[in-house]
mmCIF file of C-alpha atoms in Angstrom:
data_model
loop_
_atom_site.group_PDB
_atom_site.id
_atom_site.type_symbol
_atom_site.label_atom_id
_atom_site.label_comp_id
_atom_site.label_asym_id
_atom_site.label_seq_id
_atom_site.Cartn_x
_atom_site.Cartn_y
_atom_site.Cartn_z
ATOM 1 C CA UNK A 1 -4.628 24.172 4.750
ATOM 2 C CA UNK A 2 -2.745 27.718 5.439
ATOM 3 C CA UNK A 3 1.145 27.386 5.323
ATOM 4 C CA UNK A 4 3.162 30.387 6.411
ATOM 5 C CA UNK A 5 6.727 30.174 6.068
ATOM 6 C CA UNK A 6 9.370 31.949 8.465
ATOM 7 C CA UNK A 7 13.358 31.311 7.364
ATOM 8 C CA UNK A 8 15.704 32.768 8.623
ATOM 9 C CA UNK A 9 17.763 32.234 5.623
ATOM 10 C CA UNK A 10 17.046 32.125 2.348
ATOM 11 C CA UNK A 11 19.485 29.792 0.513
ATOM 12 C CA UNK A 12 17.947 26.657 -0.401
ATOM 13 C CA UNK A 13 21.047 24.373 -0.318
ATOM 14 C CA UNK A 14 22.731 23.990 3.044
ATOM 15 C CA UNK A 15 27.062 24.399 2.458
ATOM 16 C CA UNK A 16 28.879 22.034 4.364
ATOM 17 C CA UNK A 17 29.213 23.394 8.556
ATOM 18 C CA UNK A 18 26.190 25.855 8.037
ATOM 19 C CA UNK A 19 23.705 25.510 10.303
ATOM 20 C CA UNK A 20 19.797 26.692 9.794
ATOM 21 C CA UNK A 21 15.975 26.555 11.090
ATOM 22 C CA UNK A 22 13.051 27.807 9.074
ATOM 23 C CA UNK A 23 9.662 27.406 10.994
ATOM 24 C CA UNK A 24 6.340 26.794 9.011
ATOM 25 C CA UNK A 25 2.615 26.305 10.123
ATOM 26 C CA UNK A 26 0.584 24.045 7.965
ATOM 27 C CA UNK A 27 -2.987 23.908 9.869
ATOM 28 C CA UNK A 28 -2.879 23.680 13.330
ATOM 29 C CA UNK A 29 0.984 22.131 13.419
ATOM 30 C CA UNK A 30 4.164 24.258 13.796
ATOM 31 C CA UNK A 31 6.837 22.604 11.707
ATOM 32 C CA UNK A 32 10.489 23.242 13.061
ATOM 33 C CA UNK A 33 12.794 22.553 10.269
ATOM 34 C CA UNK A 34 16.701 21.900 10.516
ATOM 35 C CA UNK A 35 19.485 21.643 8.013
ATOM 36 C CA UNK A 36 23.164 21.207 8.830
ATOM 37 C CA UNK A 37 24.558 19.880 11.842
ATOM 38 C CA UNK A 38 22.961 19.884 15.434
ATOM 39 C CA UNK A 39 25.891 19.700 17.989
ATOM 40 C CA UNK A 40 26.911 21.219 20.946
ATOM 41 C CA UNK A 41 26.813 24.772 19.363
ATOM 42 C CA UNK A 42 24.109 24.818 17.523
ATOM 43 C CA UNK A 43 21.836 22.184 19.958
ATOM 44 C CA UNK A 44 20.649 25.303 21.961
ATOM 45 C CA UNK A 45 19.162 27.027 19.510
ATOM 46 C CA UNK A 46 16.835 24.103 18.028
ATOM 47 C CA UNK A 47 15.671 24.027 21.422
ATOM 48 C CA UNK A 48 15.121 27.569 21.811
ATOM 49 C CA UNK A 49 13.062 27.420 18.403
ATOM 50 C CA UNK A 50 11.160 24.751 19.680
ATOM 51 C CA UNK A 51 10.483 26.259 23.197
ATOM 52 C CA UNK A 52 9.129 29.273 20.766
ATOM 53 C CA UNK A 53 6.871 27.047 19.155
ATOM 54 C CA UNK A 54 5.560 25.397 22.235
ATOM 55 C CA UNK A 55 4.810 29.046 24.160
ATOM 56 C CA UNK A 56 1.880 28.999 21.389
ATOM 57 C CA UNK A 57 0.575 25.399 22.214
ATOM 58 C CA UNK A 58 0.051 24.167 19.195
ATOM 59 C CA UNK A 59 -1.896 20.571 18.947
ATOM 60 C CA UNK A 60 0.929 19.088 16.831
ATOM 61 C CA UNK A 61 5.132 19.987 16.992
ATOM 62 C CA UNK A 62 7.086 18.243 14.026
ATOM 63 C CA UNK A 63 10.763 18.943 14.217
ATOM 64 C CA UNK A 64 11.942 17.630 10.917
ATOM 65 C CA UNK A 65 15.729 16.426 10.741
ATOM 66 C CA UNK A 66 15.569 15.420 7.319
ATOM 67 C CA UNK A 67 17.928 17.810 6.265
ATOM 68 C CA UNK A 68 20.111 17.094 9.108
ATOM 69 C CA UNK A 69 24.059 16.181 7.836
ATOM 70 C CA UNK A 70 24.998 15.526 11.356
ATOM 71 C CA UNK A 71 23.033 14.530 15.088
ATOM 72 C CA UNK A 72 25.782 14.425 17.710
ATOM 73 C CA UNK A 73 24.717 13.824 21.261
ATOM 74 C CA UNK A 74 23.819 17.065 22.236
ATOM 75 C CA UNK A 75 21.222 17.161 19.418
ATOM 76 C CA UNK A 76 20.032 13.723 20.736
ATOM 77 C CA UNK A 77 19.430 15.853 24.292
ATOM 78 C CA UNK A 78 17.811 18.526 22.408
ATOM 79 C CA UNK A 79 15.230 15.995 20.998
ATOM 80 C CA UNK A 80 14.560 14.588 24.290
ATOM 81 C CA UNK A 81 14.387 18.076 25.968
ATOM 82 C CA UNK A 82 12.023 19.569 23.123
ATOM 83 C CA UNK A 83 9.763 16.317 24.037
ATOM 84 C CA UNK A 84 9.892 16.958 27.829
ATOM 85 C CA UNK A 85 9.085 20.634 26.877
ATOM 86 C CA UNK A 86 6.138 19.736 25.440
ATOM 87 C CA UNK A 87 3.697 18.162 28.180
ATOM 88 C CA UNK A 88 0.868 16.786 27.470
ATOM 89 C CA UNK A 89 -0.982 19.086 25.321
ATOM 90 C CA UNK A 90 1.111 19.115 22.394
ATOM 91 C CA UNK A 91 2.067 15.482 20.290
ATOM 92 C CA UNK A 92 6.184 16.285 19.538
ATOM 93 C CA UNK A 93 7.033 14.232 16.198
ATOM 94 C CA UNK A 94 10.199 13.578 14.600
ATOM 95 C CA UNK A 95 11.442 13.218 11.125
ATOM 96 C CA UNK A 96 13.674 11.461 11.144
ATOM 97 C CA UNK A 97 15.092 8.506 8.333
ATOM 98 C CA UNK A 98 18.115 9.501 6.908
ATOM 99 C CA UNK A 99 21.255 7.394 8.268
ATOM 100 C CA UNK A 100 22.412 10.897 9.815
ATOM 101 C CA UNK A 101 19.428 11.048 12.104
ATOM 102 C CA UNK A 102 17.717 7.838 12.364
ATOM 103 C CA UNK A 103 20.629 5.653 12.971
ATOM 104 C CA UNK A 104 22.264 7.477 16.054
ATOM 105 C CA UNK A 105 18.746 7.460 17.658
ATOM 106 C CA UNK A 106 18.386 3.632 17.160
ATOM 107 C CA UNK A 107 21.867 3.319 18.673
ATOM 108 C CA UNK A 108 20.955 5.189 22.266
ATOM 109 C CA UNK A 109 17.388 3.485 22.175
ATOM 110 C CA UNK A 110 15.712 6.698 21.827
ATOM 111 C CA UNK A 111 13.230 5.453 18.977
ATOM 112 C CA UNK A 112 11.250 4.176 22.454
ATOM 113 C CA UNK A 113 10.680 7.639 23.550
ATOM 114 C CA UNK A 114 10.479 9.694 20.610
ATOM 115 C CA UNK A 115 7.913 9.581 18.174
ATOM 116 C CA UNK A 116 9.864 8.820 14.923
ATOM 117 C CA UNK A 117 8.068 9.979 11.043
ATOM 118 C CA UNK A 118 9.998 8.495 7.679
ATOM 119 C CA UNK A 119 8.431 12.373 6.223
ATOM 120 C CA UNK A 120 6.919 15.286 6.992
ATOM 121 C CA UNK A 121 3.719 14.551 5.397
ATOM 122 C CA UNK A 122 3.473 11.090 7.640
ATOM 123 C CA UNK A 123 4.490 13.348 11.166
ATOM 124 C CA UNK A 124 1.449 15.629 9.887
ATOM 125 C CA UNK A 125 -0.921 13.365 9.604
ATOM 126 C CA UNK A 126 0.171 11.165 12.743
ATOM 127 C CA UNK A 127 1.216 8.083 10.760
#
């Protein structure tokens, strides 16, 4: 399995209001990772990091929120709008299982058109 690892920041502990994505490749999957809070400022760029991703086609997209302090609406849209991004020739899976992530996509109903992961590892492999 080759991994490479982009960050755009180094610092491996997230302070409190900083947002950041690191993108990693592990096989054929592009892994979109967030930490901090995805609202209505920082929403747009998770989907622009995605929408990177996609332009390459990979088979598999895992966006993984388990660093994720904080999902407000607008990161709920971003989910939905990285999925419709997608189409059909890339599977879009979400980590998500943290009370910060998984809880306000229960609440909207969303877990019926997202494809939820407890982990990353499970999202890789499909289960």
């Amino acid at each position: 399995m080759t991994e490479h690892t982009h960050f755009e920041s180094s610092a491996t502990a997230v302070p409190f209001g900083e947002f950041r994505i690191a993108r990693t490749e592990q096989g054929e999957a592009i892994v979109v990772e967030v930490a901090g809070d995805v609202d209505t400022t920082t929403a747009p760029a998770l989907v622009q990091a995605a929408d990177e991703a996609l332009a390459e086609q990979p088979p598999v997209l895992v966006v993984d929120l388990s660093r994720v302090e904080f999902l407000a609406s607008p990161g709920l849209t971003a989910l939905l709008t990285i999925h419709r991004n997608a189409g059909t020739g890339t599977a879009v899976r979400i980590v998500a299982s943290g009370r910060a992530t998984l809880r306000p996509i229960q609440l909207t109903g969303l877990e019926e058109s997202l494809s939820l992961f407890p982990t990353r590892e499970a999202a890789l492999a499909g289960s």
